[in-house]
Coordinates of C-alpha atoms in Angstrom, one line a residue:
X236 CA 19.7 -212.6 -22.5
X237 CA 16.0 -212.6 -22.8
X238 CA 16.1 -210.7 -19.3
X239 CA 17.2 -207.7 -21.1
X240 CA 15.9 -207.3 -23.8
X241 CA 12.4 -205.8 -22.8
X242 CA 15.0 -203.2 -21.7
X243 CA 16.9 -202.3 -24.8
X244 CA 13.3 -202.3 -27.1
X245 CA 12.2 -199.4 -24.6
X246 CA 15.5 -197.7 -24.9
X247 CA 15.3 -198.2 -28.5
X248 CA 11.9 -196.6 -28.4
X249 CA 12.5 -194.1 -26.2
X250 CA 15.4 -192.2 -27.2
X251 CA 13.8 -191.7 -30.7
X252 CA 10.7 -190.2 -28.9
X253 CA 12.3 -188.0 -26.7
X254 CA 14.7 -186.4 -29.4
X255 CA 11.8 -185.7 -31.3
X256 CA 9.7 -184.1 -27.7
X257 CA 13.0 -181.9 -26.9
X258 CA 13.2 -180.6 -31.1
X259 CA 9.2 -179.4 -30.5
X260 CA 9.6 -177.9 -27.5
X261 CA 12.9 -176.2 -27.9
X262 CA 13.1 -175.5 -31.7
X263 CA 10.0 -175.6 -32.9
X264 CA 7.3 -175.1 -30.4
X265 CA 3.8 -174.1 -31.7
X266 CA 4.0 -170.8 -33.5
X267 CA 1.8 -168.5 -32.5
X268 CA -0.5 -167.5 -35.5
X269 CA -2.7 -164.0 -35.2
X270 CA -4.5 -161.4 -37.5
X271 CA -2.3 -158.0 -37.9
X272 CA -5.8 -156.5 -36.8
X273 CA -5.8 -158.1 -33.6
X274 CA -3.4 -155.5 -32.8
X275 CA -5.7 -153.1 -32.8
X276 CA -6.0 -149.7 -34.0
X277 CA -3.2 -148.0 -35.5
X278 CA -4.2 -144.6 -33.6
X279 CA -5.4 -144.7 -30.3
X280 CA -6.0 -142.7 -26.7
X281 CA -4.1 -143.9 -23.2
X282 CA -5.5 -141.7 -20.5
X283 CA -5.9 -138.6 -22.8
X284 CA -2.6 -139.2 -24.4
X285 CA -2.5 -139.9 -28.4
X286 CA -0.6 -142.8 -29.6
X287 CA -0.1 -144.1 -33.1
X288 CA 1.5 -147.6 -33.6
X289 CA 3.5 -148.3 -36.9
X290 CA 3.8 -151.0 -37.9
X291 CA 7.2 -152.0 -40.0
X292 CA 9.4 -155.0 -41.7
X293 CA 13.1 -155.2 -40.7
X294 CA 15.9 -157.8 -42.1
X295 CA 18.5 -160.0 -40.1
X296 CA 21.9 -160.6 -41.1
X297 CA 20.5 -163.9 -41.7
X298 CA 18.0 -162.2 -44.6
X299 CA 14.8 -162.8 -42.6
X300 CA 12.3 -160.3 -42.6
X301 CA 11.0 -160.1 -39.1
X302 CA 7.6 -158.2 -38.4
X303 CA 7.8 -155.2 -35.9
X304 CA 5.7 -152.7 -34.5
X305 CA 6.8 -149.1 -33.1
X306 CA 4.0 -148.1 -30.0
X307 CA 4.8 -143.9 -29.7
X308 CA 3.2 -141.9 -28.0
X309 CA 2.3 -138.6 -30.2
X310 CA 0.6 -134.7 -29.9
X311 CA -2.7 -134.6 -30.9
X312 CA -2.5 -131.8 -32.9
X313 CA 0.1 -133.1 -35.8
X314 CA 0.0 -136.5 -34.6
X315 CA 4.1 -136.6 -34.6
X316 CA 6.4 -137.3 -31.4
X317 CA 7.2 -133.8 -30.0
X318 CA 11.1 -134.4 -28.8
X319 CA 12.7 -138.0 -28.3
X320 CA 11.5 -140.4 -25.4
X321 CA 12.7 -143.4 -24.0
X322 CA 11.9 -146.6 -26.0
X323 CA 11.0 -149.9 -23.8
X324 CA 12.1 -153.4 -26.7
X325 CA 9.4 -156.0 -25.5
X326 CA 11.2 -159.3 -26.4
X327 CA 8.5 -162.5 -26.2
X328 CA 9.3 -166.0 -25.2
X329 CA 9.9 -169.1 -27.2
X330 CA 6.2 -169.7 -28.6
X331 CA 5.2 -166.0 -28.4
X332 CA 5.2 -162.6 -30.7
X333 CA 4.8 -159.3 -30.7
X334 CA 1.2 -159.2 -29.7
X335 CA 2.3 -160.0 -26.2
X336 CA 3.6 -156.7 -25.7
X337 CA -0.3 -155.7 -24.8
X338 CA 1.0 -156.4 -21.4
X339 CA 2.7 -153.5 -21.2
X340 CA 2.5 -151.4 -23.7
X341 CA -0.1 -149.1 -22.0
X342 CA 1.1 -148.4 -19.0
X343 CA 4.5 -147.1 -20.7
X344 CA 2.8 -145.1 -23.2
X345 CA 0.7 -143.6 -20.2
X346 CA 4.1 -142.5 -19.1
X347 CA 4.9 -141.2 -23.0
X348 CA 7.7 -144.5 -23.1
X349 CA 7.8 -145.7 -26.5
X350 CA 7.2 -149.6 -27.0
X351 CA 9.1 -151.9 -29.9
X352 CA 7.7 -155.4 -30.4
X353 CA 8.9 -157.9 -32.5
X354 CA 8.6 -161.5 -33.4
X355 CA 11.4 -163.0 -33.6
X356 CA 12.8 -165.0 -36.8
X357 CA 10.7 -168.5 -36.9
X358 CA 7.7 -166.7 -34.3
X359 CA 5.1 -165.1 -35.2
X360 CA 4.5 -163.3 -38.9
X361 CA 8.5 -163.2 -39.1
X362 CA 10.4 -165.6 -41.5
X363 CA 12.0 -168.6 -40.8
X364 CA 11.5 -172.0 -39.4
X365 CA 13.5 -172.2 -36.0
X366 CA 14.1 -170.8 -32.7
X367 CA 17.4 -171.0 -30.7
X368 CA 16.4 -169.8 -27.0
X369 CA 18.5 -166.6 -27.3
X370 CA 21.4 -167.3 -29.9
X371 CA 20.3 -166.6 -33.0
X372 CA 17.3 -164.0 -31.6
X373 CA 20.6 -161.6 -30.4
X374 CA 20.8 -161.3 -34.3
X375 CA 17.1 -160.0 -34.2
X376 CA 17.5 -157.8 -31.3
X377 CA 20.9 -156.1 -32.5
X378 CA 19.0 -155.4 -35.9
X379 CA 16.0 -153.6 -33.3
X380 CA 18.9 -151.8 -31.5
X381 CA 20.4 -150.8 -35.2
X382 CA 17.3 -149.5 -36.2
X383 CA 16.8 -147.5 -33.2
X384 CA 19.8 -145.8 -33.1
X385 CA 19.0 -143.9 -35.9
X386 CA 15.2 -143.3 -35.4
X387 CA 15.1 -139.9 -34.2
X388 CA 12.3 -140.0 -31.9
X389 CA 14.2 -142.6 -29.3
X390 CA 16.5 -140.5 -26.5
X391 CA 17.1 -144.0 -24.8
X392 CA 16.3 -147.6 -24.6
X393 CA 15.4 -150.5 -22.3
X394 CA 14.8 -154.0 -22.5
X395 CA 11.8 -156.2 -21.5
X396 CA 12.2 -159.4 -21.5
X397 CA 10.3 -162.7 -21.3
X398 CA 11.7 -166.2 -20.8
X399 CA 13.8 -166.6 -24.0
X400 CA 13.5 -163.0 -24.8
X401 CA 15.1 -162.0 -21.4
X402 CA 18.1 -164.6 -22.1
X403 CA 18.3 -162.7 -25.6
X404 CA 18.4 -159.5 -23.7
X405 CA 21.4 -160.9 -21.4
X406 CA 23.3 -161.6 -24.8
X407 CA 23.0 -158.5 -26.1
X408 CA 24.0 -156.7 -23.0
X409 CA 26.9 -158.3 -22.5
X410 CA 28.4 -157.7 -25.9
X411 CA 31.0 -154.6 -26.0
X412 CA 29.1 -153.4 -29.4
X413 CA 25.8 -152.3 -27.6
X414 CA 25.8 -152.6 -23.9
X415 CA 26.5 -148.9 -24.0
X416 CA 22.9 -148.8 -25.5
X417 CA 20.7 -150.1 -23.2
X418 CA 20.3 -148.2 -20.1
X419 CA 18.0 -151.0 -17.9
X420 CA 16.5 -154.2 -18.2
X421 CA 13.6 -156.1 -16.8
X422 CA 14.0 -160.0 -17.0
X423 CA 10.8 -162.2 -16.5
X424 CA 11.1 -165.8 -16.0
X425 CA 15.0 -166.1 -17.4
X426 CA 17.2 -168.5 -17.4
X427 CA 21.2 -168.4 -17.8
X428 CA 21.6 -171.8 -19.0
X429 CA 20.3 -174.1 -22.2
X430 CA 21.9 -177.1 -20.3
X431 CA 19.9 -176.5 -17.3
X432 CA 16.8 -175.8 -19.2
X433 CA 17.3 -179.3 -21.1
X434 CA 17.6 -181.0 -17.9
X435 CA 14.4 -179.6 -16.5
X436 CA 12.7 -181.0 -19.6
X437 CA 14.1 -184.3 -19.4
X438 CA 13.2 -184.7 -15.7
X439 CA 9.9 -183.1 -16.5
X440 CA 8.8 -185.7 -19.7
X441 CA 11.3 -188.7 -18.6

């Protein structure tokens, strides 16, 4: 009947629109663009304490080459890390990068704790196109933890995470391969389920 129609024309409309508002927020939110020289120097002092920051290129299973950067604190003398310290992996949110880790990275490196940022595969400087709120990112994060194991200036490590980074951190954690790893974690703004976080975002632009 005429009576309905009006109805089925919105519908019509409206699933379309919201499957294309739920793939930009989720999968492809902005991407947040910055200068590597917004990251300031690559030497620097924290209450009297030397620091360095190096900046490096790791790869995925997946192939991507994700862009990282190791904050150490360092002697002053030979600017090298005089015995292991713990290292504190800042994970960002969905439409974030590394460069968020300025939030933190100087009161840890006050307290000579390493900082690892990175930007996740489809964030940031990093390769690729998508983001997955957590499932794929565990691939980035393992490939941090991989990396880490080996670096001999890390005694231990933390996670720090933010939003999608913190339910990245959860994954991780909770795999028998490297919970034996990470020794705490700070989660900020996490959530435990994508279901519930779709729901929120279809009450919230319905």
């Amino acid at each position: 009947s005429r009576v309905g129609e009006p109805g089925i024309v919105r519908e019509r409309f409206f699933l379309p629109k919201m499957t294309e508002i739920f793939t930009g927020l989720i999968c492809r939110p902005p991407r947040k663009q910055y200068n590597v020289d917004e990251l300031g120097p690559s030497k620097f002092l924290i209450q009297e304490q030397m620091c360095v920051r190096i900046d490096m290129e790791l790869v995925n299973r997946r192939q991507l080459k994700l862009k990282c950067s190791h904050y150490l604190p360092v002697d002053s003398s030979s600017m090298k890390v005089e015995k292991p310290v713990p290292c504190v992996i800042y994970l960002h949110g969905n439409s974030g990068s590394r460069i968020d880790a300025d939030d933190i990275v100087d009161s840890y490196l006050a307290e000579r704790i390493a900082v690892f940022s990175i930007d996740f595969g489809g964030c940031g400087l990093s390769e690729g196109e998508y983001v997955t709120l957590g499932w794929r990112e565990r691939d980035d994060l393992e490939c941090v933890l991989d990396y880490l194991s080996g670096d001999k200036n890390t005694a231990c490590i933390a996670l720090f995470g933010r939003s999608m980074g913190a339910a990245t951190a959860l994954l991780v954690a909770s795999d028998d391969r490297y919970y034996h790893m990470i020794r705490g974690m700070v989660l900020d703004s996490c959530y435990t389920s994508v279901r519930q976080v779709l729901q929120e975002l279809a009450h919230k632009y319905a």
